[in-house]
GROMACS .gro file of C-alpha atoms in nm:
model
  195
    1MET     CA    1  -0.932   1.563  -2.723
    2SER     CA    2  -0.627   1.640  -2.515
    3TRP     CA    3  -0.539   1.622  -2.148
    4ASP     CA    4  -0.335   1.936  -2.086
    5TYR     CA    5  -0.238   1.854  -1.728
    6VAL     CA    6   0.065   1.671  -1.594
    7THR     CA    7  -0.138   1.506  -1.318
    8SER     CA    8  -0.301   1.168  -1.369
    9GLY     CA    9  -0.663   1.090  -1.300
   10ILE     CA   10  -0.835   1.187  -1.625
   11PRO     CA   11  -1.209   1.206  -1.546
   12ASP     CA   12  -1.388   0.880  -1.631
   13ASP     CA   13  -1.649   1.056  -1.844
   14LEU     CA   14  -1.380   1.167  -2.092
   15PHE     CA   15  -1.327   0.804  -2.195
   16ASP     CA   16  -1.549   0.615  -2.436
   17ARG     CA   17  -1.714   0.327  -2.250
   18VAL     CA   18  -1.877  -0.007  -2.322
   19ASP     CA   19  -2.085  -0.166  -2.045
   20ASP     CA   20  -1.909  -0.503  -2.034
   21ILE     CA   21  -1.552  -0.368  -2.058
   22PRO     CA   22  -1.403  -0.260  -1.722
   23ILE     CA   23  -1.246   0.078  -1.656
   24THR     CA   24  -1.009   0.166  -1.373
   25LYS     CA   25  -1.177   0.461  -1.204
   26GLU     CA   26  -0.993   0.794  -1.205
   27GLU     CA   27  -0.899   0.810  -0.836
   28VAL     CA   28  -0.778   0.450  -0.835
   29ARG     CA   29  -0.590   0.511  -1.160
   30ALA     CA   30  -0.403   0.804  -1.006
   31ILE     CA   31  -0.286   0.595  -0.710
   32VAL     CA   32  -0.202   0.287  -0.918
   33LEU     CA   33   0.005   0.495  -1.162
   34SER     CA   34   0.192   0.661  -0.876
   35LYS     CA   35   0.302   0.315  -0.755
   36LEU     CA   36   0.470   0.250  -1.094
   37ARG     CA   37   0.719   0.539  -1.039
   38LEU     CA   38   0.740   0.619  -1.409
   39LYS     CA   39   0.985   0.839  -1.597
   40THR     CA   40   0.982   0.988  -1.946
   41ASN     CA   41   1.095   0.731  -2.207
   42TYR     CA   42   1.014   0.430  -1.989
   43SER     CA   43   0.873   0.120  -2.151
   44VAL     CA   44   0.562  -0.025  -1.986
   45ILE     CA   45   0.328  -0.323  -2.026
   46ASP     CA   46  -0.042  -0.293  -1.938
   47VAL     CA   47  -0.178  -0.647  -1.880
   48GLY     CA   48  -0.556  -0.650  -1.912
   49CYS     CA   49  -0.597  -0.304  -2.065
   50GLY     CA   50  -0.980  -0.314  -2.063
   51SER     CA   51  -1.113   0.026  -2.168
   52GLY     CA   52  -0.763   0.167  -2.212
   53SER     CA   53  -0.783   0.432  -1.940
   54ILE     CA   54  -0.452   0.325  -1.786
   55THR     CA   55  -0.294   0.276  -2.131
   56VAL     CA   56  -0.386   0.635  -2.222
   57GLU     CA   57  -0.235   0.774  -1.903
   58LEU     CA   58   0.078   0.560  -1.941
   59CYS     CA   59   0.133   0.707  -2.288
   60LEU     CA   60   0.097   1.059  -2.149
   61MET     CA   61   0.347   0.988  -1.871
   62VAL     CA   62   0.623   0.808  -2.062
   63LYS     CA   63   0.582   1.039  -2.364
   64THR     CA   64   0.824   0.895  -2.623
   65GLY     CA   65   0.858   0.567  -2.432
   66LYS     CA   66   0.690   0.244  -2.545
   67VAL     CA   67   0.357   0.117  -2.408
   68TYR     CA   68   0.230  -0.235  -2.476
   69ALA     CA   69  -0.140  -0.296  -2.402
   70ILE     CA   70  -0.254  -0.658  -2.377
   71ASP     CA   71  -0.608  -0.796  -2.356
   72PHE     CA   72  -0.757  -1.126  -2.469
   73ASN     CA   73  -1.091  -0.956  -2.544
   74PRO     CA   74  -1.101  -0.806  -2.896
   75LYS     CA   75  -1.370  -0.560  -2.780
   76ALA     CA   76  -1.134  -0.430  -2.511
   77ILE     CA   77  -0.852  -0.388  -2.763
   78GLU     CA   78  -1.084  -0.197  -2.995
   79LEU     CA   79  -1.209   0.024  -2.711
   80THR     CA   80  -0.850   0.093  -2.604
   81ARG     CA   81  -0.767   0.188  -2.964
   82GLN     CA   82  -1.070   0.419  -2.970
   83ASN     CA   83  -0.963   0.592  -2.648
   84LEU     CA   84  -0.601   0.625  -2.763
   85ASN     CA   85  -0.725   0.784  -3.086
   86LYS     CA   86  -0.950   1.018  -2.888
   87PHE     CA   87  -0.645   1.151  -2.701
   88GLY     CA   88  -0.416   1.145  -3.006
   89LEU     CA   89  -0.188   0.878  -2.858
   90GLU     CA   90  -0.028   0.554  -2.975
   91ALA     CA   91   0.053   0.225  -2.803
   92GLU     CA   92   0.120  -0.124  -2.928
   93LEU     CA   93  -0.212  -0.308  -2.889
   94ILE     CA   94  -0.182  -0.683  -2.849
   95PRO     CA   95  -0.496  -0.899  -2.869
   96SER     CA   96  -0.368  -1.204  -2.684
   97ILE     CA   97  -0.372  -1.407  -2.366
   98ALA     CA   98  -0.101  -1.257  -2.144
   99GLN     CA   99   0.073  -1.590  -2.076
  100GLU     CA  100   0.119  -1.645  -2.449
  101ILE     CA  101   0.254  -1.302  -2.546
  102LEU     CA  102   0.462  -1.199  -2.242
  103PRO     CA  103   0.749  -1.441  -2.322
  104VAL     CA  104   0.812  -1.271  -2.658
  105LEU     CA  105   0.789  -0.909  -2.542
  106PRO     CA  106   1.108  -0.713  -2.464
  107ALA     CA  107   1.221  -0.625  -2.113
  108VAL     CA  108   1.047  -0.316  -1.975
  109ASP     CA  109   1.077  -0.066  -1.689
  110ALA     CA  110   0.730  -0.117  -1.541
  111ILE     CA  111   0.430  -0.349  -1.563
  112ILE     CA  112   0.073  -0.294  -1.446
  113VAL     CA  113  -0.147  -0.603  -1.410
  114GLY     CA  114  -0.517  -0.525  -1.408
  115GLY     CA  115  -0.663  -0.865  -1.486
  116THR     CA  116  -0.543  -1.223  -1.451
  117TRP     CA  117  -0.858  -1.433  -1.498
  118GLY     CA  118  -0.741  -1.692  -1.247
  119GLU     CA  119  -0.385  -1.714  -1.386
  120THR     CA  120  -0.237  -1.475  -1.130
  121GLU     CA  121   0.073  -1.674  -1.036
  122LYS     CA  122   0.176  -1.756  -1.393
  123ILE     CA  123   0.120  -1.400  -1.518
  124ILE     CA  124   0.316  -1.243  -1.231
  125GLU     CA  125   0.604  -1.490  -1.277
  126LEU     CA  126   0.621  -1.403  -1.647
  127CYS     CA  127   0.597  -1.030  -1.573
  128VAL     CA  128   0.889  -1.046  -1.332
  129THR     CA  129   1.105  -1.207  -1.602
  130LYS     CA  130   1.021  -0.911  -1.828
  131LEU     CA  131   1.114  -0.642  -1.574
  132LYS     CA  132   1.450  -0.468  -1.601
  133PRO     CA  133   1.649  -0.442  -1.276
  134GLY     CA  134   1.489  -0.168  -1.069
  135GLY     CA  135   1.162  -0.213  -1.259
  136ARG     CA  136   0.826  -0.191  -1.085
  137ILE     CA  137   0.527  -0.424  -1.095
  138VAL     CA  138   0.183  -0.318  -0.975
  139VAL     CA  139  -0.117  -0.549  -0.949
  140ASP     CA  140  -0.462  -0.404  -0.886
  141THR     CA  141  -0.763  -0.619  -0.809
  142ILE     CA  142  -1.103  -0.620  -0.643
  143LEU     CA  143  -1.071  -0.989  -0.551
  144ILE     CA  144  -0.924  -1.105  -0.220
  145GLU     CA  145  -0.814  -1.432  -0.382
  146THR     CA  146  -0.614  -1.248  -0.647
  147MET     CA  147  -0.454  -1.031  -0.379
  148TYR     CA  148  -0.345  -1.338  -0.183
  149LYS     CA  149  -0.202  -1.509  -0.493
  150ALA     CA  150  -0.027  -1.189  -0.601
  151ILE     CA  151   0.136  -1.129  -0.262
  152THR     CA  152   0.245  -1.493  -0.231
  153THR     CA  153   0.390  -1.501  -0.584
  154ILE     CA  154   0.567  -1.166  -0.550
  155LYS     CA  155   0.730  -1.280  -0.224
  156LYS     CA  156   0.850  -1.602  -0.393
  157GLN     CA  157   1.007  -1.390  -0.669
  158CYS     CA  158   1.226  -1.217  -0.407
  159LEU     CA  159   1.112  -0.867  -0.506
  160SER     CA  160   1.176  -0.572  -0.274
  161ASP     CA  161   0.972  -0.271  -0.155
  162ILE     CA  162   0.659  -0.486  -0.142
  163GLU     CA  163   0.355  -0.276  -0.051
  164VAL     CA  164  -0.010  -0.367  -0.014
  165THR     CA  165  -0.260  -0.081  -0.030
  166GLN     CA  166  -0.637  -0.085  -0.007
  167ILE     CA  167  -0.814   0.202  -0.181
  168LEU     CA  168  -1.157   0.302  -0.055
  169ILE     CA  169  -1.323   0.576  -0.259
  170THR     CA  170  -1.649   0.748  -0.169
  171ARG     CA  171  -1.789   1.011  -0.404
  172GLY     CA  172  -2.054   1.275  -0.351
  173LYS     CA  173  -2.382   1.238  -0.541
  174ASN     CA  174  -2.644   1.512  -0.554
  175VAL     CA  175  -2.983   1.408  -0.418
  176SER     CA  176  -3.295   1.618  -0.362
  177THR     CA  177  -3.199   1.717  -0.007
  178GLY     CA  178  -2.821   1.757  -0.043
  179THR     CA  179  -2.513   1.548  -0.115
  180MET     CA  180  -2.504   1.177  -0.041
  181LEU     CA  181  -2.176   0.984  -0.031
  182THR     CA  182  -2.174   0.663  -0.236
  183ALA     CA  183  -1.897   0.405  -0.204
  184ARG     CA  184  -1.715   0.242  -0.492
  185ASN     CA  185  -1.568  -0.108  -0.481
  186PRO     CA  186  -1.258  -0.132  -0.262
  187VAL     CA  187  -0.947  -0.194  -0.473
  188LEU     CA  188  -0.639  -0.381  -0.355
  189VAL     CA  189  -0.302  -0.270  -0.494
  190ILE     CA  190   0.016  -0.475  -0.461
  191SER     CA  191   0.342  -0.314  -0.576
  192ALA     CA  192   0.707  -0.423  -0.571
  193THR     CA  193   1.049  -0.356  -0.723
  194LYS     CA  194   1.279  -0.599  -0.905
  195THR     CA  195   1.621  -0.572  -0.743
   0.00000   0.00000   0.00000
């Protein structure tokens, strides 16, 4: 399968899915990726790659750049591999706890954090040390507690261009009498630049 468009937001149903492995929904993915401000040949880390939907789109955007996808769940790593293969793409898949592997990874241009499992502060601190000057970090979460920890930690790291965005998506669903709008979970996105 190929995605022949330059825009992000590959439809969710084009990805292989497993019920207990999360996927960043297509509309959210498009906004989150825009906050990374990527360029061709950039190197990027995807912390908590889950189903691999963001990893796939990162590979498409940075083209010959390097993408590192981290997840502690072997099922998530395998699903990410499956989705990369489906789109004919490659990334370095790392089955590990983020706090253990981040210190040994090279410096990169951008980092997306999609899961912290309660280790938000430590993971963000490590991510900031791995960002090149001018690099971007983006944290997306559905938890208010993670948002608070992320904002607090990012401010302590003296990053610039700090933005907090809430994404509310409602999609149309056909019902017998017309189209009903159904809401998806709100997503909180925190982004910043290393100066």
